């Protein structure tokens, strides 16, 4: 683990005041990282030192030895809030291929580690201060409370879902009782094979607990005109989400946007990307809410500024620009931002953000969306399409 060069006095102060993760028994070859940096674990690795206080994301992927392929497993991560001089102690569980932090609850064990910290120092890698500013810019709205509220009950954010069968059908008679096809005959088609597969569900406690985005965008008893209006302006749906999940602190929804983005960008969780897209679309297409939540939307611009600067270029091409999601979503946002009743500061900030994105990504937010609409072709009389 190579650290950034720094003044020896600064390094000494950080060593004394920073938090320490003591991670024992992590197999050589494991990919392990904290926040925006990762490394391949070597034979001397015992943890990370000089960690600044605040919220951090520890992530790791186990790896097979090179003589049996050397494949890296799916990434696992967890959010931690560390205080000055904190020591967290974990041991690698080879059976679960995961870190077990139960030793951190043993005060005697932690005291022993603290007393021997100087001896451990040569085996501790320094926190990567060269990426700290970037990490803070991606999580400045995310609190530990919001992270705890959103991450799985298991405390682990996993790149791949841990799934189990909905029904435990160990014997043929179990399948017969459920009127399911037997597995003792070769399949004659793909559909037949799929029908024989068990229905799967995510293991309880491993699900990300994102806020539910309302599927109904209009209030009960709405008139057809109101339903149409609420499909164009999603403010009712946004206010419903804020009332249910962030009633006391509406700006914490920006923390959820950052949580989803970190899960996707660093944790490799595709579900995080999907939720980020849905939550972003809800925020950007809520015209009336934009007039009533000035601080929320000023914060959204700042959050997006940093997030869009971190998406890998190839990801932009392959996924983010798919169906013109970002350009069409942000086009609606910029159009609403210049509407009547929008705060002047918010309007100016949105205009500057629009100019920044236009210059950086060469996006055209002023193109007429009608140009992208399907063309209606009149058929000659008497001609029909089968």
mmCIF file of C-alpha atoms in Angstrom:
data_model
loop_
_atom_site.group_PDB
_atom_site.id
_atom_site.type_symbol
_atom_site.label_atom_id
_atom_site.label_comp_id
_atom_site.label_asym_id
_atom_site.label_seq_id
_atom_site.Cartn_x
_atom_site.Cartn_y
_atom_site.Cartn_z
ATOM 1 C CA UNK A 1 0.000 0.000 0.000
ATOM 2 C CA UNK A 2 1.712 3.138 -1.189
ATOM 3 C CA UNK A 3 0.753 6.357 0.550
ATOM 4 C CA UNK A 4 1.036 9.973 -0.470
ATOM 5 C CA UNK A 5 4.213 11.833 0.572
ATOM 6 C CA UNK A 6 3.595 14.135 3.527
ATOM 7 C CA UNK A 7 5.472 16.133 6.127
ATOM 8 C CA UNK A 8 6.750 13.842 8.965
ATOM 9 C CA UNK A 9 5.146 16.059 11.649
ATOM 10 C CA UNK A 10 1.796 15.901 9.860
ATOM 11 C CA UNK A 11 2.150 12.141 9.515
ATOM 12 C CA UNK A 12 2.921 11.780 13.230
ATOM 13 C CA UNK A 13 -0.127 13.840 14.189
ATOM 14 C CA UNK A 14 -2.353 11.840 11.875
ATOM 15 C CA UNK A 15 -0.990 8.612 13.303
ATOM 16 C CA UNK A 16 -1.772 9.784 16.840
ATOM 17 C CA UNK A 17 -5.186 11.347 16.115
ATOM 18 C CA UNK A 18 -6.461 9.291 13.184
ATOM 19 C CA UNK A 19 -8.554 6.142 13.512
ATOM 20 C CA UNK A 20 -7.131 2.677 12.875
ATOM 21 C CA UNK A 21 -8.626 -0.431 11.289
ATOM 22 C CA UNK A 22 -6.783 -3.551 12.449
ATOM 23 C CA UNK A 23 -7.738 -6.317 10.028
ATOM 24 C CA UNK A 24 -6.086 -9.614 10.940
ATOM 25 C CA UNK A 25 -5.796 -12.718 8.800
ATOM 26 C CA UNK A 26 -6.872 -11.161 5.504
ATOM 27 C CA UNK A 27 -5.550 -13.575 2.849
ATOM 28 C CA UNK A 28 -2.769 -12.428 0.558
ATOM 29 C CA UNK A 29 -4.184 -11.472 -2.846
ATOM 30 C CA UNK A 30 -7.466 -10.131 -1.451
ATOM 31 C CA UNK A 31 -8.532 -6.879 -3.071
ATOM 32 C CA UNK A 32 -9.258 -4.470 -0.221
ATOM 33 C CA UNK A 33 -9.966 -0.777 -0.164
ATOM 34 C CA UNK A 34 -11.323 2.121 1.805
ATOM 35 C CA UNK A 35 -13.392 4.868 0.215
ATOM 36 C CA UNK A 36 -12.071 5.662 -3.250
ATOM 37 C CA UNK A 37 -8.878 3.572 -3.207
ATOM 38 C CA UNK A 38 -8.146 -0.156 -3.206
ATOM 39 C CA UNK A 39 -5.080 -2.382 -3.086
ATOM 40 C CA UNK A 40 -4.067 -6.013 -3.378
ATOM 41 C CA UNK A 41 -3.251 -7.336 0.106
ATOM 42 C CA UNK A 42 0.354 -8.455 0.613
ATOM 43 C CA UNK A 43 1.885 -10.804 3.217
ATOM 44 C CA UNK A 44 2.622 -8.033 5.767
ATOM 45 C CA UNK A 45 -0.816 -6.369 5.733
ATOM 46 C CA UNK A 46 -2.517 -5.915 9.129
ATOM 47 C CA UNK A 47 -4.823 -2.957 8.500
ATOM 48 C CA UNK A 48 -5.128 0.761 7.742
ATOM 49 C CA UNK A 49 -3.955 3.671 9.917
ATOM 50 C CA UNK A 50 -4.273 7.480 9.988
ATOM 51 C CA UNK A 51 -7.936 7.393 8.921
ATOM 52 C CA UNK A 52 -9.631 10.806 9.216
ATOM 53 C CA UNK A 53 -12.773 10.961 11.380
ATOM 54 C CA UNK A 54 -16.073 10.613 9.532
ATOM 55 C CA UNK A 55 -17.986 8.242 7.282
ATOM 56 C CA UNK A 56 -16.018 5.644 5.310
ATOM 57 C CA UNK A 57 -16.733 2.690 3.024
ATOM 58 C CA UNK A 58 -14.576 -0.388 3.601
ATOM 59 C CA UNK A 59 -14.748 -2.879 0.728
ATOM 60 C CA UNK A 60 -13.044 -6.141 -0.168
ATOM 61 C CA UNK A 61 -13.137 -9.082 -2.577
ATOM 62 C CA UNK A 62 -11.657 -12.467 -1.749
ATOM 63 C CA UNK A 63 -9.408 -14.074 -4.355
ATOM 64 C CA UNK A 64 -8.414 -17.626 -5.237
ATOM 65 C CA UNK A 65 -4.681 -18.429 -5.217
ATOM 66 C CA UNK A 66 -3.010 -17.988 -8.600
ATOM 67 C CA UNK A 67 -2.347 -21.734 -8.982
ATOM 68 C CA UNK A 68 -6.118 -22.415 -9.091
ATOM 69 C CA UNK A 69 -7.116 -19.555 -11.335
ATOM 70 C CA UNK A 70 -6.697 -16.448 -9.172
ATOM 71 C CA UNK A 71 -10.273 -15.297 -9.782
ATOM 72 C CA UNK A 72 -11.554 -12.405 -7.648
ATOM 73 C CA UNK A 73 -14.913 -12.883 -5.958
ATOM 74 C CA UNK A 74 -17.796 -10.384 -5.757
ATOM 75 C CA UNK A 75 -17.202 -7.254 -3.736
ATOM 76 C CA UNK A 76 -18.523 -6.816 -0.192
ATOM 77 C CA UNK A 77 -18.608 -3.452 1.583
ATOM 78 C CA UNK A 78 -19.798 -1.728 4.730
ATOM 79 C CA UNK A 79 -20.184 1.879 5.839
ATOM 80 C CA UNK A 80 -18.351 2.858 9.020
ATOM 81 C CA UNK A 81 -18.281 6.069 11.022
ATOM 82 C CA UNK A 82 -14.955 6.513 12.782
ATOM 83 C CA UNK A 83 -14.006 9.001 15.484
ATOM 84 C CA UNK A 84 -10.572 10.388 16.283
ATOM 85 C CA UNK A 85 -8.278 7.672 17.728
ATOM 86 C CA UNK A 86 -10.894 4.954 17.214
ATOM 87 C CA UNK A 87 -9.611 1.400 16.850
ATOM 88 C CA UNK A 88 -11.767 -1.183 15.082
ATOM 89 C CA UNK A 89 -10.549 -4.759 15.265
ATOM 90 C CA UNK A 90 -11.661 -7.474 12.841
ATOM 91 C CA UNK A 91 -10.574 -11.019 12.040
ATOM 92 C CA UNK A 92 -10.950 -12.685 8.656
ATOM 93 C CA UNK A 93 -13.432 -15.583 8.665
ATOM 94 C CA UNK A 94 -12.171 -18.017 5.982
ATOM 95 C CA UNK A 95 -15.430 -19.965 5.940
ATOM 96 C CA UNK A 96 -17.600 -16.905 5.292
ATOM 97 C CA UNK A 97 -14.842 -15.087 3.350
ATOM 98 C CA UNK A 98 -15.740 -11.997 5.329
ATOM 99 C CA UNK A 99 -14.430 -9.782 8.114
ATOM 100 C CA UNK A 100 -15.786 -10.433 11.601
ATOM 101 C CA UNK A 101 -15.794 -7.304 13.776
ATOM 102 C CA UNK A 102 -16.977 -8.998 16.995
ATOM 103 C CA UNK A 103 -13.483 -8.541 18.510
ATOM 104 C CA UNK A 104 -14.104 -4.770 18.475
ATOM 105 C CA UNK A 105 -16.666 -5.296 21.225
ATOM 106 C CA UNK A 106 -14.045 -6.889 23.486
ATOM 107 C CA UNK A 107 -12.534 -3.943 25.393
ATOM 108 C CA UNK A 108 -9.625 -6.057 26.633
ATOM 109 C CA UNK A 109 -8.644 -7.044 23.085
ATOM 110 C CA UNK A 110 -8.921 -3.473 21.825
ATOM 111 C CA UNK A 111 -6.816 -2.207 24.753
ATOM 112 C CA UNK A 112 -4.083 -4.729 23.897
ATOM 113 C CA UNK A 113 -4.051 -3.546 20.300
ATOM 114 C CA UNK A 114 -3.914 0.105 21.387
ATOM 115 C CA UNK A 115 -0.968 -0.607 23.685
ATOM 116 C CA UNK A 116 0.907 -2.324 20.840
ATOM 117 C CA UNK A 117 -0.007 0.116 18.085
ATOM 118 C CA UNK A 118 3.593 1.256 17.593
ATOM 119 C CA UNK A 119 4.672 -2.343 17.020
ATOM 120 C CA UNK A 120 1.838 -2.804 14.498
ATOM 121 C CA UNK A 121 2.713 0.397 12.645
ATOM 122 C CA UNK A 122 5.028 -1.170 9.992
ATOM 123 C CA UNK A 123 2.173 -3.519 9.010
ATOM 124 C CA UNK A 124 -0.483 -0.812 8.674
ATOM 125 C CA UNK A 125 -1.027 0.976 5.378
ATOM 126 C CA UNK A 126 -1.713 4.747 5.568
ATOM 127 C CA UNK A 127 -5.108 6.099 4.591
ATOM 128 C CA UNK A 128 -4.976 7.380 0.961
ATOM 129 C CA UNK A 129 -5.158 11.113 1.627
ATOM 130 C CA UNK A 130 -4.713 11.862 -2.075
ATOM 131 C CA UNK A 131 -8.336 10.781 -2.680
ATOM 132 C CA UNK A 132 -9.902 12.147 0.519
ATOM 133 C CA UNK A 133 -11.221 15.329 -1.119
ATOM 134 C CA UNK A 134 -12.895 13.265 -3.845
ATOM 135 C CA UNK A 135 -14.454 10.908 -1.272
ATOM 136 C CA UNK A 136 -15.821 13.784 0.811
ATOM 137 C CA UNK A 137 -17.318 15.413 -2.295
ATOM 138 C CA UNK A 138 -19.231 12.178 -3.026
ATOM 139 C CA UNK A 139 -20.570 11.693 0.525
ATOM 140 C CA UNK A 140 -20.892 15.143 2.117
ATOM 141 C CA UNK A 141 -24.692 14.740 2.378
ATOM 142 C CA UNK A 142 -24.584 11.145 3.639
ATOM 143 C CA UNK A 143 -24.753 10.615 7.408
ATOM 144 C CA UNK A 144 -24.190 7.366 9.261
ATOM 145 C CA UNK A 145 -27.872 7.410 10.292
ATOM 146 C CA UNK A 146 -28.976 7.521 6.652
ATOM 147 C CA UNK A 147 -26.402 4.861 5.699
ATOM 148 C CA UNK A 148 -27.646 2.602 8.519
ATOM 149 C CA UNK A 149 -31.222 3.183 7.399
ATOM 150 C CA UNK A 150 -30.416 2.162 3.813
ATOM 151 C CA UNK A 151 -27.817 -0.600 4.032
ATOM 152 C CA UNK A 152 -28.971 -4.203 4.559
ATOM 153 C CA UNK A 153 -29.776 -5.434 8.047
ATOM 154 C CA UNK A 154 -26.795 -7.764 7.653
ATOM 155 C CA UNK A 155 -24.586 -4.647 7.592
ATOM 156 C CA UNK A 156 -22.987 -5.752 4.309
ATOM 157 C CA UNK A 157 -23.451 -4.224 0.861
ATOM 158 C CA UNK A 158 -22.868 -7.034 -1.645
ATOM 159 C CA UNK A 159 -22.272 -6.776 -5.382
ATOM 160 C CA UNK A 160 -24.296 -9.948 -6.009
ATOM 161 C CA UNK A 161 -27.582 -10.870 -4.371
ATOM 162 C CA UNK A 162 -27.570 -13.744 -1.908
ATOM 163 C CA UNK A 163 -30.599 -15.723 -3.132
ATOM 164 C CA UNK A 164 -32.371 -18.818 -1.858
ATOM 165 C CA UNK A 165 -35.352 -20.820 -3.222
ATOM 166 C CA UNK A 166 -38.756 -19.472 -2.236
ATOM 167 C CA UNK A 167 -39.813 -23.038 -1.450
ATOM 168 C CA UNK A 168 -37.533 -25.718 -0.016
ATOM 169 C CA UNK A 169 -38.326 -28.668 -2.338
ATOM 170 C CA UNK A 170 -35.793 -31.341 -1.442
ATOM 171 C CA UNK A 171 -37.763 -34.361 -2.639
ATOM 172 C CA UNK A 172 -39.797 -35.302 -5.721
ATOM 173 C CA UNK A 173 -42.968 -35.605 -3.646
ATOM 174 C CA UNK A 174 -42.477 -31.981 -2.526
ATOM 175 C CA UNK A 175 -42.584 -30.876 -6.164
ATOM 176 C CA UNK A 176 -45.660 -33.034 -6.798
ATOM 177 C CA UNK A 177 -47.489 -31.406 -3.877
ATOM 178 C CA UNK A 178 -46.792 -27.989 -5.433
ATOM 179 C CA UNK A 179 -47.946 -29.229 -8.885
ATOM 180 C CA UNK A 180 -44.451 -28.573 -10.264
ATOM 181 C CA UNK A 181 -42.924 -30.648 -13.113
ATOM 182 C CA UNK A 182 -40.561 -33.471 -12.160
ATOM 183 C CA UNK A 183 -36.830 -33.160 -12.724
ATOM 184 C CA UNK A 184 -36.271 -36.768 -13.811
ATOM 185 C CA UNK A 185 -36.994 -36.229 -17.530
ATOM 186 C CA UNK A 186 -34.836 -34.360 -20.036
ATOM 187 C CA UNK A 187 -36.231 -30.974 -21.063
ATOM 188 C CA UNK A 188 -37.597 -30.636 -24.587
ATOM 189 C CA UNK A 189 -37.446 -26.856 -24.722
ATOM 190 C CA UNK A 190 -35.920 -23.798 -23.050
ATOM 191 C CA UNK A 191 -39.323 -22.877 -21.595
ATOM 192 C CA UNK A 192 -39.711 -26.323 -20.067
ATOM 193 C CA UNK A 193 -36.275 -26.036 -18.511
ATOM 194 C CA UNK A 194 -37.025 -22.580 -17.083
ATOM 195 C CA UNK A 195 -40.342 -23.847 -15.664
ATOM 196 C CA UNK A 196 -38.446 -26.494 -13.706
ATOM 197 C CA UNK A 197 -36.103 -23.977 -12.081
ATOM 198 C CA UNK A 198 -37.088 -22.986 -8.531
ATOM 199 C CA UNK A 199 -38.377 -19.482 -7.875
ATOM 200 C CA UNK A 200 -35.689 -17.558 -6.020
ATOM 201 C CA UNK A 201 -35.824 -14.755 -3.472
ATOM 202 C CA UNK A 202 -33.183 -12.603 -1.820
ATOM 203 C CA UNK A 203 -32.052 -13.917 1.552
ATOM 204 C CA UNK A 204 -33.750 -11.993 4.327
ATOM 205 C CA UNK A 205 -31.554 -9.256 5.777
ATOM 206 C CA UNK A 206 -29.359 -8.854 2.681
ATOM 207 C CA UNK A 207 -31.618 -6.446 0.769
ATOM 208 C CA UNK A 208 -30.704 -2.778 0.316
ATOM 209 C CA UNK A 209 -33.462 -0.758 1.971
ATOM 210 C CA UNK A 210 -33.922 2.139 -0.417
ATOM 211 C CA UNK A 211 -36.868 4.496 -0.008
ATOM 212 C CA UNK A 212 -39.896 3.330 -1.951
ATOM 213 C CA UNK A 213 -40.606 5.581 -4.928
ATOM 214 C CA UNK A 214 -44.409 5.878 -5.315
ATOM 215 C CA UNK A 215 -45.796 4.047 -8.326
ATOM 216 C CA UNK A 216 -48.921 6.234 -8.200
ATOM 217 C CA UNK A 217 -47.925 9.786 -9.036
ATOM 218 C CA UNK A 218 -51.305 11.418 -8.309
ATOM 219 C CA UNK A 219 -53.471 11.802 -5.179
ATOM 220 C CA UNK A 220 -56.533 9.642 -4.494
ATOM 221 C CA UNK A 221 -59.657 10.925 -6.220
ATOM 222 C CA UNK A 222 -57.682 12.951 -8.772
ATOM 223 C CA UNK A 223 -59.503 14.137 -11.886
ATOM 224 C CA UNK A 224 -58.214 13.104 -15.328
ATOM 225 C CA UNK A 225 -56.721 16.589 -15.715
ATOM 226 C CA UNK A 226 -54.900 16.256 -12.364
ATOM 227 C CA UNK A 227 -53.623 12.795 -13.284
ATOM 228 C CA UNK A 228 -52.192 14.211 -16.503
ATOM 229 C CA UNK A 229 -50.599 17.128 -14.648
ATOM 230 C CA UNK A 230 -49.056 14.809 -12.040
ATOM 231 C CA UNK A 231 -47.539 12.656 -14.770
ATOM 232 C CA UNK A 232 -45.766 15.744 -16.151
ATOM 233 C CA UNK A 233 -44.838 17.217 -12.758
ATOM 234 C CA UNK A 234 -43.829 14.504 -10.246
ATOM 235 C CA UNK A 235 -43.988 16.799 -7.211
ATOM 236 C CA UNK A 236 -46.836 14.854 -5.584
ATOM 237 C CA UNK A 237 -44.788 11.629 -5.740
ATOM 238 C CA UNK A 238 -41.675 13.405 -4.420
ATOM 239 C CA UNK A 239 -43.561 15.007 -1.531
ATOM 240 C CA UNK A 240 -45.032 11.580 -0.700
ATOM 241 C CA UNK A 241 -41.536 10.084 -0.527
ATOM 242 C CA UNK A 242 -40.195 12.956 1.584
ATOM 243 C CA UNK A 243 -43.168 12.798 3.956
ATOM 244 C CA UNK A 244 -42.733 9.042 4.455
ATOM 245 C CA UNK A 245 -38.939 8.773 4.697
ATOM 246 C CA UNK A 246 -37.470 12.240 5.356
ATOM 247 C CA UNK A 247 -40.202 14.249 7.032
ATOM 248 C CA UNK A 248 -37.899 15.923 9.561
ATOM 249 C CA UNK A 249 -34.885 16.390 7.260
ATOM 250 C CA UNK A 250 -35.905 16.510 3.572
ATOM 251 C CA UNK A 251 -32.329 17.222 2.470
ATOM 252 C CA UNK A 252 -31.330 13.719 3.611
ATOM 253 C CA UNK A 253 -32.803 12.447 0.340
ATOM 254 C CA UNK A 254 -29.576 13.790 -1.204
ATOM 255 C CA UNK A 255 -27.701 11.454 1.155
ATOM 256 C CA UNK A 256 -29.712 8.569 -0.289
ATOM 257 C CA UNK A 257 -28.769 9.695 -3.808
ATOM 258 C CA UNK A 258 -25.112 9.645 -2.736
ATOM 259 C CA UNK A 259 -25.482 6.273 -0.988
ATOM 260 C CA UNK A 260 -26.934 4.701 -4.146
ATOM 261 C CA UNK A 261 -24.166 6.223 -6.261
ATOM 262 C CA UNK A 262 -21.354 4.968 -3.993
ATOM 263 C CA UNK A 263 -22.919 1.479 -3.906
ATOM 264 C CA UNK A 264 -22.864 1.428 -7.686
ATOM 265 C CA UNK A 265 -19.587 3.229 -8.386
ATOM 266 C CA UNK A 266 -17.392 1.664 -5.691
ATOM 267 C CA UNK A 267 -19.441 -1.318 -4.486
ATOM 268 C CA UNK A 268 -20.325 -2.587 -7.999
ATOM 269 C CA UNK A 269 -23.997 -2.892 -7.008
ATOM 270 C CA UNK A 270 -26.105 -2.490 -10.150
ATOM 271 C CA UNK A 271 -29.260 -2.069 -8.046
ATOM 272 C CA UNK A 272 -27.656 1.112 -6.689
ATOM 273 C CA UNK A 273 -27.385 2.507 -10.209
ATOM 274 C CA UNK A 274 -31.026 1.694 -10.982
ATOM 275 C CA UNK A 275 -32.231 3.397 -7.807
ATOM 276 C CA UNK A 276 -29.981 6.402 -8.467
ATOM 277 C CA UNK A 277 -31.603 6.813 -11.882
ATOM 278 C CA UNK A 278 -35.151 6.558 -10.528
ATOM 279 C CA UNK A 279 -34.533 8.929 -7.619
ATOM 280 C CA UNK A 280 -32.753 11.422 -9.879
ATOM 281 C CA UNK A 281 -35.634 11.377 -12.374
ATOM 282 C CA UNK A 282 -38.104 11.983 -9.535
ATOM 283 C CA UNK A 283 -36.135 14.985 -8.261
ATOM 284 C CA UNK A 284 -35.501 16.500 -11.695
ATOM 285 C CA UNK A 285 -39.101 16.211 -12.893
ATOM 286 C CA UNK A 286 -40.799 17.832 -9.894
ATOM 287 C CA UNK A 287 -41.503 21.396 -11.045
ATOM 288 C CA UNK A 288 -43.663 22.588 -8.154
ATOM 289 C CA UNK A 289 -41.279 21.077 -5.568
ATOM 290 C CA UNK A 290 -38.443 23.040 -7.156
ATOM 291 C CA UNK A 291 -40.238 26.267 -6.232
ATOM 292 C CA UNK A 292 -40.790 25.148 -2.628
ATOM 293 C CA UNK A 293 -37.475 23.416 -1.830
ATOM 294 C CA UNK A 294 -34.766 25.856 -2.856
ATOM 295 C CA UNK A 295 -32.060 24.398 -0.575
ATOM 296 C CA UNK A 296 -32.803 20.837 -1.688
ATOM 297 C CA UNK A 297 -32.290 21.739 -5.343
ATOM 298 C CA UNK A 298 -29.198 23.857 -4.727
ATOM 299 C CA UNK A 299 -27.821 20.794 -2.960
ATOM 300 C CA UNK A 300 -28.862 18.523 -5.842
ATOM 301 C CA UNK A 301 -26.825 20.590 -8.308
ATOM 302 C CA UNK A 302 -23.735 20.301 -6.083
ATOM 303 C CA UNK A 303 -24.222 16.534 -5.649
ATOM 304 C CA UNK A 304 -24.652 15.983 -9.397
ATOM 305 C CA UNK A 305 -21.661 18.172 -10.223
ATOM 306 C CA UNK A 306 -19.355 15.808 -8.332
ATOM 307 C CA UNK A 307 -21.106 12.584 -9.319
ATOM 308 C CA UNK A 308 -21.095 13.253 -13.059
ATOM 309 C CA UNK A 309 -17.398 14.034 -12.868
ATOM 310 C CA UNK A 310 -16.673 10.533 -11.528
ATOM 311 C CA UNK A 311 -18.638 8.248 -13.847
ATOM 312 C CA UNK A 312 -16.139 6.330 -16.028
ATOM 313 C CA UNK A 313 -16.319 7.485 -19.680
ATOM 314 C CA UNK A 314 -17.096 4.010 -21.025
ATOM 315 C CA UNK A 315 -19.980 3.740 -18.553
ATOM 316 C CA UNK A 316 -21.426 6.960 -19.924
ATOM 317 C CA UNK A 317 -21.487 5.440 -23.390
ATOM 318 C CA UNK A 318 -22.743 1.998 -22.405
ATOM 319 C CA UNK A 319 -25.350 2.727 -19.748
ATOM 320 C CA UNK A 320 -25.790 6.311 -18.579
ATOM 321 C CA UNK A 321 -26.484 7.635 -22.070
ATOM 322 C CA UNK A 322 -28.737 4.681 -22.882
ATOM 323 C CA UNK A 323 -32.138 6.007 -24.050
ATOM 324 C CA UNK A 324 -30.683 9.499 -23.483
ATOM 325 C CA UNK A 325 -31.594 9.109 -19.804
ATOM 326 C CA UNK A 326 -29.339 11.802 -18.401
ATOM 327 C CA UNK A 327 -29.779 14.376 -21.142
ATOM 328 C CA UNK A 328 -33.575 14.066 -21.203
ATOM 329 C CA UNK A 329 -33.842 14.065 -17.393
ATOM 330 C CA UNK A 330 -31.571 17.087 -17.010
ATOM 331 C CA UNK A 331 -33.291 18.845 -19.910
ATOM 332 C CA UNK A 332 -36.534 18.722 -17.914
ATOM 333 C CA UNK A 333 -34.674 19.945 -14.824
ATOM 334 C CA UNK A 334 -33.154 22.948 -16.613
ATOM 335 C CA UNK A 335 -36.474 23.797 -18.232
ATOM 336 C CA UNK A 336 -38.248 23.790 -14.853
ATOM 337 C CA UNK A 337 -35.400 25.797 -13.269
ATOM 338 C CA UNK A 338 -36.136 28.817 -15.493
ATOM 339 C CA UNK A 339 -39.880 28.616 -14.861
ATOM 340 C CA UNK A 340 -41.951 31.190 -12.964
ATOM 341 C CA UNK A 341 -41.586 31.286 -9.202
ATOM 342 C CA UNK A 342 -38.150 29.634 -9.073
ATOM 343 C CA UNK A 343 -35.685 31.325 -6.711
ATOM 344 C CA UNK A 344 -33.197 33.575 -8.516
ATOM 345 C CA UNK A 345 -30.133 31.988 -6.903
ATOM 346 C CA UNK A 346 -31.313 28.516 -7.914
ATOM 347 C CA UNK A 347 -32.031 29.693 -11.444
ATOM 348 C CA UNK A 348 -28.516 31.156 -11.845
ATOM 349 C CA UNK A 349 -26.872 28.071 -10.339
ATOM 350 C CA UNK A 350 -28.818 25.842 -12.720
ATOM 351 C CA UNK A 351 -27.783 27.957 -15.706
ATOM 352 C CA UNK A 352 -24.101 27.712 -14.698
ATOM 353 C CA UNK A 353 -24.416 23.946 -14.208
ATOM 354 C CA UNK A 354 -26.056 23.605 -17.621
ATOM 355 C CA UNK A 355 -23.213 25.558 -19.249
ATOM 356 C CA UNK A 356 -20.638 23.382 -17.430
ATOM 357 C CA UNK A 357 -22.212 20.129 -18.644
ATOM 358 C CA UNK A 358 -22.626 21.453 -22.173
ATOM 359 C CA UNK A 359 -18.941 22.332 -22.318
ATOM 360 C CA UNK A 360 -17.645 19.181 -20.596
ATOM 361 C CA UNK A 361 -19.797 16.542 -22.301
ATOM 362 C CA UNK A 362 -20.945 18.404 -25.415
ATOM 363 C CA UNK A 363 -24.578 17.764 -24.528
ATOM 364 C CA UNK A 364 -27.304 19.835 -26.171
ATOM 365 C CA UNK A 365 -30.028 20.606 -23.651
ATOM 366 C CA UNK A 366 -31.780 23.031 -25.989
ATOM 367 C CA UNK A 367 -32.633 20.474 -28.683
ATOM 368 C CA UNK A 368 -36.344 20.173 -29.309
ATOM 369 C CA UNK A 369 -37.565 16.881 -27.855
ATOM 370 C CA UNK A 370 -40.272 16.875 -30.523
ATOM 371 C CA UNK A 371 -37.498 16.186 -33.051
ATOM 372 C CA UNK A 372 -37.015 12.798 -31.383
ATOM 373 C CA UNK A 373 -40.701 11.856 -31.505
ATOM 374 C CA UNK A 374 -41.807 9.078 -33.895
ATOM 375 C CA UNK A 375 -43.023 10.290 -37.254
ATOM 376 C CA UNK A 376 -46.656 9.520 -38.116
ATOM 377 C CA UNK A 377 -46.842 8.241 -41.701
ATOM 378 C CA UNK A 378 -50.105 8.425 -43.627
ATOM 379 C CA UNK A 379 -50.711 5.242 -45.650
ATOM 380 C CA UNK A 380 -52.227 5.381 -49.149
ATOM 381 C CA UNK A 381 -55.954 4.765 -49.187
ATOM 382 C CA UNK A 382 -56.865 1.115 -49.142
ATOM 383 C CA UNK A 383 -53.417 -0.027 -47.896
ATOM 384 C CA UNK A 384 -53.269 -1.727 -44.503
ATOM 385 C CA UNK A 385 -50.475 -3.263 -42.444
ATOM 386 C CA UNK A 386 -50.944 -6.865 -41.325
#
